[in-house]
């Protein structure tokens, strides 16, 4: 499938595209990765951090970011946590089940080559970063130092842990940290912003952050304190997306319609909005 | 004095007595699929489909105030001597419920059938300037992006609009402080000024489109200058009676998210969403999937939603805006402030409906005035 450009052409944001589940990969508890392909046409091209509305028959849709590599043209993967009715239906799908997507859409991470890269993920927030991580794995020579800091409550909540080895082999410094020490754990202990605060960054460092709002704010603050240019810090926002076309209003964050203007945002443009309770 | 004109400075005026008026409505009934106008329903002036020219509300005046609406009879057989009722063009062009698609499941495979576009043509009679401007505001939210709502555009394209200048605004109206009214200014085919003397109601009309001019030529004669002058005076004097105002810097309420007034108004606000339902620009919608009893057909409807509901902001079932204060703040800061960031204009046209139809009489102009007052600093 090619990207629609002519005004009269098919709009994949409006008309759903049927997909079939080709694999269900169990991740951590309550989280699975669905691998899927469209039942007709090609796998849609996308950029890291882009999102689709993923639909379960008779239940509804949830906005999920594509977690596979942007260079992977054989399938898309979506990592989904069982949270509400829709994601519950999605996480219970089996191989061969049909679902649909509307997308991909949204502003991607800025992954322009050059400079160091720090990628910070809190909890399930590593899912919207995985496509960017895989992109850097495949194009490692385009970047300077690449550091990935992944935080989770416990070691059992570290998503994609089995892939760390491959990421490290590709030259990514993967730092996993858990909130409290555990027997047998030899990695870092503490919250992501604390771990970030102990690192040093070059002047040309670009940062990608995904996690709960509070984690993103604290991490951005820690990066700024460590000398990272605030304008080079990007966050990805999660709000209640429904239409994906900027028309239903649900995903507003202040002056942003997150589906239209995000999900990725330059941190300074949303720092105030993220700091206001229930904004 | 400012003289209202039609499209492209068209200064022609027509005069319609009650016979010409009836002819105009009947002509519209011939020309389009549905003619919609103000009719009385349960003591309220509503916009409803007409089956006959006699369906229009006649001799109705209203008294509106914060949380209060009363329509009463008058001795004059006027059709438009009342303020805006609860309905705007929103309910017609962006309906409370719209079919989106049907998905049928056969042997596990899904087949999508998009709902056919609404190609009904409609004439709407009695549209005020607030609602003409609201239509443009609403249109921008639904059709200006990369994925425009084709149904909205189709319904909009099918409109013939007969606007009316406001000669007796409601006490809740404040359109002149939002850059509009009381004369119909934009986006109409025909604009009328209603004049009443000695039990005789008649109209001075101007054309806003070639179609409007054709219709007027068909049913009416040109107006003489004396009656045109009377119409212009009636409209101009309406601007002076509006007491409520919205200050030019109302949008700066986004700068005071921690103002104590938000919590204070939340003590009164019921979070019922009436204001969003009657607002002519509140556009938020929800997508609802319903499955047939045999489990093999899923139908998607788009319905109006309100930012006052707890579920509106919910992610994974968890509301993000838990407090009424945060939801009222979302509504008002969006309407007056962040709407500018999203659509480069204000979302408020000054129709005053949110004031009239608030069950506890919260007055947006009062709230804005309070929010723009600096808070007393604790010693």
XYZ file of C-alpha atoms in Angstrom:
658
model
C 0.000 0.000 0.000
C 1.268 3.456 -0.794
C 0.651 6.589 1.228
C -2.505 8.235 0.017
C -1.957 11.678 -1.452
C -4.780 12.386 -3.892
C -7.806 13.892 -2.127
C -10.177 11.326 -3.594
C -8.014 8.377 -2.662
C -8.621 5.889 0.116
C -8.007 7.379 3.571
C -6.740 4.717 6.003
C -7.620 7.015 8.929
C -11.284 6.867 7.999
C -11.806 3.414 6.536
C -10.421 0.561 8.617
C -7.954 -1.925 7.123
C -8.567 -5.534 8.105
C -5.563 -7.330 9.584
C -4.996 -10.904 10.690
C -2.976 -11.863 13.756
C -0.017 -13.982 12.653
C 1.628 -14.357 16.055
C 0.927 -13.622 19.702
C 4.090 -13.088 21.733
C 3.619 -13.113 25.526
C 5.697 -10.418 27.173
C 5.500 -9.513 30.865
C 2.279 -10.247 32.847
C -0.793 -8.618 31.214
C 1.246 -7.590 28.176
C 1.388 -9.269 24.774
C 2.809 -8.317 21.417
C 0.484 -8.925 18.477
C 2.130 -9.476 15.143
C -0.238 -8.788 12.268
C -0.487 -8.286 8.524
C -3.198 -6.716 6.394
C -5.471 -9.286 4.730
C -5.141 -7.398 1.441
C -2.448 -5.020 0.301
C 0.973 -4.284 1.717
C 2.083 -3.556 5.264
C 1.840 0.225 5.671
C 5.093 2.164 6.007
C 5.453 4.119 9.260
C 7.935 6.085 11.322
C 8.964 5.337 14.929
C 6.384 6.529 17.527
C 3.559 6.531 15.016
C 0.288 5.105 16.241
C -2.692 3.236 14.842
C -6.208 2.928 16.130
C -6.356 -0.844 16.617
C -9.888 -2.202 16.571
C -11.453 -5.278 18.119
C -14.703 -6.454 16.545
C -17.718 -5.332 18.531
C -15.649 -3.715 21.297
C -13.911 -0.634 19.935
C -10.501 0.808 19.237
C -7.436 1.797 21.207
C -4.518 3.935 20.093
C -1.398 1.759 20.103
C 2.052 2.606 18.810
C 3.750 0.297 16.392
C 6.597 -1.405 18.214
C 8.266 -3.264 15.362
C 11.129 -1.905 13.262
C 10.207 0.670 10.614
C 12.329 -1.356 8.176
C 10.233 -4.490 8.779
C 7.863 -4.646 5.819
C 6.547 -8.164 6.441
C 4.375 -7.317 9.462
C 3.577 -4.803 12.188
C 3.880 -5.512 15.881
C 1.845 -3.812 18.588
C 2.677 -4.347 22.241
C -0.511 -4.076 24.263
C -1.164 -4.031 27.973
C -4.482 -5.310 29.265
C -5.944 -2.179 30.903
C -9.562 -1.571 29.802
C -12.240 -3.439 27.862
C -10.693 -2.822 24.444
C -7.130 -3.734 25.324
C -8.499 -6.750 27.176
C -10.198 -7.901 23.961
C -7.019 -7.243 21.970
C -4.726 -9.097 24.370
C -6.993 -12.129 24.159
C -6.774 -12.438 20.376
C -5.202 -15.577 18.933
C -3.340 -16.364 15.764
C -5.727 -16.194 12.814
C -8.119 -13.744 14.486
C -9.138 -10.683 12.500
C -8.940 -7.115 13.707
C -8.485 -3.772 12.033
C -6.291 -0.731 12.130
C -6.762 2.893 11.177
C -3.368 4.461 10.680
C -0.447 4.777 11.078
C -0.556 8.429 12.064
C 1.088 11.053 14.228
C 4.317 12.959 14.620
C 7.291 10.576 14.913
C 10.494 10.828 16.940
C 13.077 13.102 15.412
C 15.864 10.602 14.698
C 18.066 12.747 12.521
C 21.530 11.186 12.309
C 24.399 12.574 14.314
C 25.053 13.230 17.969
C 24.520 11.101 21.021
C 21.169 9.605 21.843
C 19.628 8.924 25.227
C 16.424 6.941 25.310
C 14.504 6.854 28.595
C 11.550 4.557 29.186
C 9.305 4.107 32.186
C 7.326 0.877 32.515
C 5.269 0.030 29.425
C 6.674 3.262 27.913
C 9.407 1.244 26.286
C 6.829 -0.065 23.760
C 6.461 3.248 21.842
C 10.276 3.473 21.893
C 11.030 -0.017 20.574
C 10.746 0.964 16.913
C 13.209 3.804 17.549
C 15.513 1.424 19.435
C 15.386 -1.086 16.575
C 16.064 1.730 14.121
C 19.223 2.694 16.033
C 20.222 -0.978 16.255
C 20.001 -1.204 12.469
C 21.671 2.163 11.870
C 24.064 2.287 14.784
C 26.741 4.089 12.740
C 24.468 7.133 12.293
C 24.661 8.049 15.984
C 27.316 8.746 18.595
C 26.860 7.136 21.993
C 23.422 5.550 22.450
C 22.160 4.961 25.996
C 18.865 3.305 26.828
C 17.576 3.627 30.392
C 14.607 1.375 31.117
C 12.844 1.579 34.448
C 10.251 -0.764 35.887
C 8.716 -1.519 39.253
C 10.261 -4.979 39.488
C 12.521 -7.084 37.317
C 9.434 -8.984 36.164
C 8.016 -5.777 34.700
C 10.982 -5.141 32.381
C 9.474 -5.317 28.912
C 11.569 -6.804 26.038
C 14.204 -7.982 28.515
C 15.109 -10.903 26.274
C 16.132 -8.424 23.551
C 18.625 -6.499 25.687
C 21.464 -8.774 24.650
C 20.956 -8.101 20.944
C 20.637 -4.374 21.602
C 23.859 -4.388 23.643
C 25.622 -6.406 20.923
C 24.664 -3.652 18.475
C 26.412 -1.072 20.652
C 23.603 0.315 22.767
C 24.345 0.861 26.432
C 21.250 -0.676 28.000
C 20.721 0.281 31.650
C 17.790 -1.455 33.318
C 16.689 -0.149 36.673
C 14.050 -1.340 39.128
C 12.363 0.601 41.901
C 13.567 -1.571 44.795
C 16.383 -4.063 45.097
C 15.570 -7.740 44.627
C 17.428 -10.911 45.464
C 19.557 -11.903 42.487
C 19.325 -8.486 40.801
C 22.673 -7.056 39.764
C 21.457 -4.073 37.754
C 20.620 -0.519 38.785
C 18.081 0.301 41.493
C 16.127 3.551 41.547
C 13.886 5.638 39.366
C 14.848 6.556 35.810
C 15.471 10.277 36.553
C 17.870 9.297 39.349
C 19.806 6.962 37.068
C 19.850 9.660 34.354
C 21.244 12.106 36.927
C 24.303 9.912 37.398
C 25.168 9.909 33.694
C 27.092 12.439 31.626
C 25.949 13.720 28.278
C 27.598 15.526 25.391
C 26.346 18.867 24.127
C 24.869 17.268 20.997
C 22.738 14.753 22.903
C 19.184 14.158 21.765
C 16.740 12.582 24.240
C 13.610 10.508 23.669
C 11.379 9.927 26.705
C 8.266 7.826 27.136
C 6.514 6.957 30.356
C 3.983 8.324 32.810
C 3.702 12.147 32.765
C 5.509 12.528 36.081
C 8.355 10.261 34.949
C 8.770 12.250 31.719
C 8.880 15.560 33.591
C 11.396 14.361 36.174
C 13.525 12.726 33.509
C 13.521 15.845 31.350
C 14.453 17.941 34.378
C 17.319 15.554 35.172
C 18.530 15.737 31.582
C 18.438 19.530 31.587
C 20.313 19.540 34.892
C 22.902 17.244 33.266
C 23.418 19.788 30.512
C 21.120 18.479 27.745
C 19.563 21.211 25.592
C 15.822 21.293 26.438
C 15.007 21.817 22.761
C 16.618 18.442 22.018
C 14.377 16.574 24.470
C 11.319 14.859 22.997
C 8.494 13.165 24.855
C 5.586 11.092 23.576
C 2.170 11.834 24.978
C -0.614 9.458 25.832
C -4.124 10.834 25.941
C -7.543 9.362 25.118
C -7.401 9.197 21.328
C -10.600 8.141 19.631
C -10.970 9.451 16.106
C -7.297 9.870 15.275
C -8.253 12.628 12.863
C -8.234 15.667 15.173
C -12.016 15.954 15.159
C -13.383 14.309 18.309
C -11.604 16.434 20.934
C -10.760 13.686 23.419
C -6.964 13.786 23.203
C -6.562 17.492 23.929
C -3.658 18.572 26.048
C -3.963 22.332 26.316
C -3.506 23.734 22.828
C -2.545 20.355 21.369
C -4.723 17.769 19.773
C -2.366 14.907 20.512
C -3.467 12.778 17.545
C -2.979 15.713 15.180
C 0.033 17.464 16.712
C 1.682 14.540 18.555
C 2.157 12.010 19.983
C 5.773 13.202 19.964
C 6.308 16.718 21.245
C 9.335 18.856 21.988
C 9.526 18.945 25.756
C 9.534 22.760 26.158
C 6.259 22.987 24.219
C 4.431 20.719 26.698
C 6.389 21.185 29.937
C 3.823 23.569 31.368
C 0.830 21.459 30.302
C 2.370 18.354 31.875
C 3.046 20.207 35.114
C -0.585 21.272 35.685
C -2.602 18.699 37.587
C -5.526 17.310 35.495
C -4.848 19.834 32.685
C -24.644 54.198 10.658
C -23.530 50.823 9.381
C -25.761 49.503 6.630
C -25.855 45.744 6.341
C -25.267 44.487 2.827
C -25.540 41.201 1.016
C -22.727 39.340 -0.684
C -19.958 41.325 -2.378
C -21.487 44.615 -1.279
C -24.815 43.836 -2.975
C -26.968 46.735 -1.732
C -30.247 45.546 -3.228
C -33.129 45.175 -0.783
C -36.372 43.343 -1.202
C -39.603 43.763 0.721
C -41.754 40.828 1.780
C -45.293 41.169 3.091
C -46.944 38.097 4.610
C -47.994 36.830 1.185
C -44.463 37.065 -0.170
C -43.210 35.436 3.021
C -45.489 32.435 2.546
C -44.364 32.258 -1.077
C -40.703 32.188 -0.006
C -41.232 29.323 2.442
C -43.285 27.333 -0.057
C -40.644 27.891 -2.724
C -37.995 26.542 -0.351
C -40.185 23.505 0.309
C -40.181 22.869 -3.408
C -36.458 23.439 -3.836
C -34.963 21.356 -1.019
C -35.650 18.080 0.786
C -36.230 19.585 4.236
C -37.157 23.059 5.427
C -36.249 23.655 9.068
C -37.305 26.620 11.171
C -38.272 27.832 14.644
C -41.385 26.089 15.963
C -42.899 25.824 19.438
C -42.332 22.521 21.232
C -43.228 22.122 24.915
C -42.974 25.841 25.535
C -39.588 26.236 23.873
C -38.658 27.611 20.450
C -36.924 24.705 18.729
C -35.473 24.239 15.256
C -37.604 21.558 13.649
C -38.595 20.377 10.204
C -41.631 22.216 8.813
C -44.381 20.395 7.028
C -46.237 23.609 6.309
C -45.515 27.332 6.428
C -48.006 27.540 9.310
C -45.766 25.411 11.526
C -43.493 28.354 12.289
C -43.839 29.828 15.766
C -45.884 33.007 15.467
C -46.281 35.701 18.087
C -43.681 34.313 20.479
C -41.368 36.396 22.617
C -39.024 35.018 25.225
C -37.366 36.005 28.455
C -33.973 34.433 29.054
C -31.616 34.743 31.961
C -29.025 32.608 33.712
C -30.684 29.226 34.184
C -34.036 30.487 32.969
C -36.068 30.434 29.755
C -39.679 31.496 29.291
C -41.452 31.760 25.954
C -44.714 33.653 25.988
C -47.219 34.924 23.476
C -47.318 38.450 22.153
C -50.054 40.373 20.399
C -47.950 40.774 17.264
C -47.756 37.955 14.720
C -43.956 38.075 14.592
C -41.905 35.014 13.712
C -38.467 36.025 14.958
C -39.020 38.368 17.906
C -37.228 36.047 20.313
C -33.644 35.207 21.194
C -31.837 32.021 20.251
C -33.517 28.800 21.349
C -31.470 25.814 22.529
C -30.908 24.516 18.980
C -28.238 25.794 16.633
C -27.119 24.593 13.222
C -24.887 22.107 15.053
C -27.656 19.568 15.508
C -28.342 19.668 11.764
C -24.853 19.706 10.287
C -23.069 17.716 13.042
C -25.916 15.582 14.408
C -26.077 14.195 17.925
C -25.900 10.736 16.404
C -24.398 9.755 13.057
C -23.872 6.279 11.606
C -20.214 5.594 10.782
C -19.984 2.034 9.542
C -21.227 -1.504 9.808
C -18.747 -4.357 10.055
C -20.032 -7.829 9.262
C -18.182 -10.920 10.399
C -18.482 -14.004 8.202
C -16.451 -17.065 9.142
C -14.166 -14.782 11.128
C -13.530 -12.375 8.241
C -14.527 -8.743 8.616
C -16.270 -6.762 5.891
C -16.600 -3.011 6.352
C -19.543 -1.102 4.951
C -19.117 2.671 5.470
C -22.375 4.532 6.126
C -23.588 6.330 3.003
C -23.121 10.116 3.043
C -26.096 12.272 3.985
C -27.026 14.042 0.759
C -30.266 15.579 2.078
C -30.623 19.224 1.039
C -31.938 21.528 3.733
C -33.124 25.096 4.078
C -32.865 26.570 7.551
C -34.989 29.598 8.383
C -34.320 32.063 11.174
C -30.567 31.603 11.622
C -28.957 34.348 13.736
C -25.514 35.841 13.273
C -24.118 33.911 16.234
C -25.080 30.688 14.509
C -23.788 31.771 11.110
C -20.411 32.400 12.726
C -20.678 29.225 14.809
C -21.202 27.230 11.630
C -17.884 28.504 10.302
C -16.147 27.764 13.615
C -17.620 24.255 13.702
C -16.790 23.702 10.048
C -13.154 24.510 10.717
C -12.973 21.902 13.487
C -14.475 19.173 11.319
C -13.242 19.829 7.801
C -10.021 21.870 7.867
C -7.613 19.055 8.780
C -6.074 16.342 6.629
C -9.007 13.968 7.293
C -12.140 16.085 6.791
C -15.573 14.757 7.744
C -17.170 14.183 4.347
C -20.656 13.940 5.883
C -20.290 17.358 7.489
C -19.176 18.849 4.195
C -22.056 17.198 2.330
C -24.665 18.466 4.784
C -23.096 21.922 4.779
C -23.065 22.034 0.993
C -26.759 21.163 0.933
C -27.749 24.187 3.032
C -29.877 27.137 1.984
C -29.714 29.597 4.869
C -32.348 32.228 5.544
C -30.856 34.347 8.296
C -32.572 36.905 10.513
C -31.093 40.036 12.028
C -31.610 40.202 15.772
C -33.816 43.104 16.759
C -34.552 41.794 20.249
C -31.551 39.910 21.649
C -32.005 37.776 24.731
C -30.668 39.116 28.019
C -28.073 36.325 27.863
C -26.712 37.403 24.471
C -23.239 38.954 24.161
C -22.397 38.449 20.485
C -21.293 42.030 19.907
C -18.375 41.536 22.301
C -17.250 38.443 20.371
C -17.042 40.283 17.076
C -20.470 39.601 15.602
C -24.145 40.493 15.415
C -26.756 41.638 15.759
C -27.053 41.803 11.946
C -26.470 38.626 9.959
C -22.960 39.108 8.598
C -21.770 36.097 6.697
C -22.628 32.789 5.127
C -26.326 33.319 4.396
C -28.312 33.100 1.198
C -30.985 35.490 2.412
C -30.973 37.776 5.451
C -34.171 39.268 6.805
C -35.036 42.119 9.108
C -38.422 41.653 10.705
C -40.573 44.773 11.097
C -43.872 44.915 12.935
C -46.359 47.723 12.848
C -50.081 47.803 13.529
C -50.453 44.029 13.584
C -48.698 43.844 10.242
C -45.435 41.930 10.133
C -43.217 42.353 7.121
C -39.613 41.861 6.117
C -36.765 43.692 4.478
C -34.416 41.213 2.832
C -30.941 41.211 1.332
C -29.203 38.503 -0.646
C -25.963 36.792 0.370
C -25.678 34.561 -2.661
C -26.863 34.347 -6.255
C -29.303 31.675 -5.137
C -30.689 33.998 -2.464
C -31.122 36.821 -4.980
C -32.921 34.501 -7.394
C -35.290 33.358 -4.673
C -36.033 36.926 -3.626
C -36.617 38.056 -7.206
C -39.052 35.176 -7.558
C -41.195 35.942 -4.515
C -40.746 39.632 -3.623
C -40.421 43.182 -4.919
C -37.679 45.656 -4.198
C -37.997 47.602 -0.949
C -38.394 51.364 -0.914
C -35.696 53.379 0.902
C -37.950 54.454 3.770
C -38.628 50.903 4.927
C -34.971 49.972 4.473
C -33.993 52.848 6.774
C -36.443 51.629 9.413
C -34.990 48.118 9.224
C -31.454 49.408 9.639
C -32.397 51.428 12.719
C -34.139 48.425 14.302
C -31.001 46.291 13.924
C -28.570 48.977 15.038
C -30.497 49.652 18.230
C -30.372 45.950 19.158
C -26.608 46.183 19.653
C -27.092 48.738 22.395
C -29.330 46.577 24.577
C -26.824 43.776 25.183
C -25.640 43.974 28.755
C -23.357 40.985 29.045
C -19.863 41.187 27.606
C -16.826 39.022 27.123
C -13.552 40.945 27.428
C -11.094 40.900 24.543
C -8.451 39.213 26.685
C -10.770 36.388 27.827
C -8.315 33.898 26.306
C -5.791 34.689 29.041
C -7.758 32.516 31.474
C -5.418 29.730 30.300
C -2.717 31.516 32.272
C -4.460 30.999 35.627
C -4.999 27.221 35.920
C -4.610 27.427 39.692
C -7.057 30.289 40.264
C -9.345 29.644 43.248
C -12.382 30.415 41.075
C -12.101 27.031 39.324
C -12.731 25.199 42.589
C -15.421 27.706 43.499
C -17.392 27.265 40.262
C -17.028 23.490 40.649
C -19.046 23.782 43.874
C -21.988 24.945 41.743
C -21.354 23.047 38.484
C -23.274 19.763 38.180
C -20.993 18.532 35.350
C -24.191 17.756 33.427
C -22.880 18.880 30.045
C -25.955 20.954 29.145
C -23.662 23.830 28.168
C -21.774 21.633 25.722
C -24.990 20.247 24.241
C -26.455 23.689 23.514
C -23.139 25.302 22.540
C -23.175 25.804 18.762
C -19.440 25.084 18.476
C -18.835 22.291 21.006
C -17.869 19.530 18.588
C -16.656 16.633 20.730
C -17.869 13.191 19.776
C -17.592 9.631 20.969
C -17.400 6.486 18.851
C -19.707 3.706 20.004
C -19.553 0.151 18.659
C -22.620 -2.010 19.148
C -22.890 -5.657 18.332
C -26.017 -7.358 17.050
C -27.595 -10.094 19.155
C -26.231 -12.802 16.856
C -22.757 -11.382 17.463
C -21.902 -11.144 13.785
C -22.622 -7.491 12.980
C -21.001 -4.507 14.665
C -22.371 -1.039 14.040
C -20.404 2.095 14.803
C -22.176 5.341 15.656
C -20.646 8.695 16.364
C -22.450 10.515 19.175
C -21.973 13.873 20.854
C -19.767 13.680 23.896
C -19.029 16.195 26.613
C -15.767 17.103 28.333
C -17.833 17.257 31.538
C -18.145 13.474 31.649
C -15.632 11.564 33.712
C -15.070 9.034 30.946
C -14.244 11.711 28.373
C -10.574 11.776 29.361
C -10.319 8.158 30.505
C -7.306 6.114 29.495
C -7.607 2.390 30.107
C -10.733 3.105 32.146
C -8.982 5.631 34.412
C -10.264 9.230 34.142
C -7.526 11.790 33.727
C -9.678 14.780 34.721
C -11.203 13.423 37.915
C -12.455 16.652 39.446
C -15.359 18.784 38.245
C -13.059 21.789 38.607
C -10.639 20.347 36.062
C -13.471 19.532 33.664
C -15.051 22.974 33.888
C -11.564 24.428 33.420
C -11.016 22.227 30.364
C -14.283 23.410 28.817
C -13.795 27.114 29.420
C -10.061 27.296 28.692
C -10.623 25.345 25.482
C -13.569 27.433 24.368
C -11.901 30.789 24.968
C -8.193 30.040 25.016
C -6.660 26.890 23.554
C -9.176 26.948 20.681
C -6.891 29.699 19.358
C -3.912 27.322 19.400
C -5.895 24.588 17.686
C -7.965 26.552 15.174
C -6.637 30.117 15.260
C -9.845 31.670 16.579
C -12.102 31.690 19.621
C -14.656 28.936 20.094
C -17.238 31.355 21.542
C -19.671 33.351 19.406
C -21.584 34.972 22.278
C -24.951 33.249 21.784
C -25.445 32.921 25.559
C -27.038 29.469 25.348
C -24.672 28.006 27.949
C -25.907 30.670 30.380
C -29.624 30.148 29.740
C -29.550 26.353 29.769
C -27.236 25.839 32.729
C -29.521 24.272 35.346
C -27.773 26.204 38.101
C -27.342 29.427 36.145
C -23.561 29.536 35.840
C -22.778 32.563 33.698
C -19.670 32.231 31.565
C -19.233 36.011 31.419
C -19.260 36.195 35.237
C -16.783 33.328 35.510
C -14.402 34.942 33.034
C -14.639 38.272 34.849
C -13.784 36.558 38.143
C -10.931 34.567 36.627
C -9.410 37.724 35.208
C -9.383 39.341 38.657
C -6.081 38.827 40.422
C -6.516 36.659 43.486
C -6.011 38.150 46.902
C -2.587 37.114 48.124
C -2.595 35.542 51.557
C -0.633 37.619 54.063
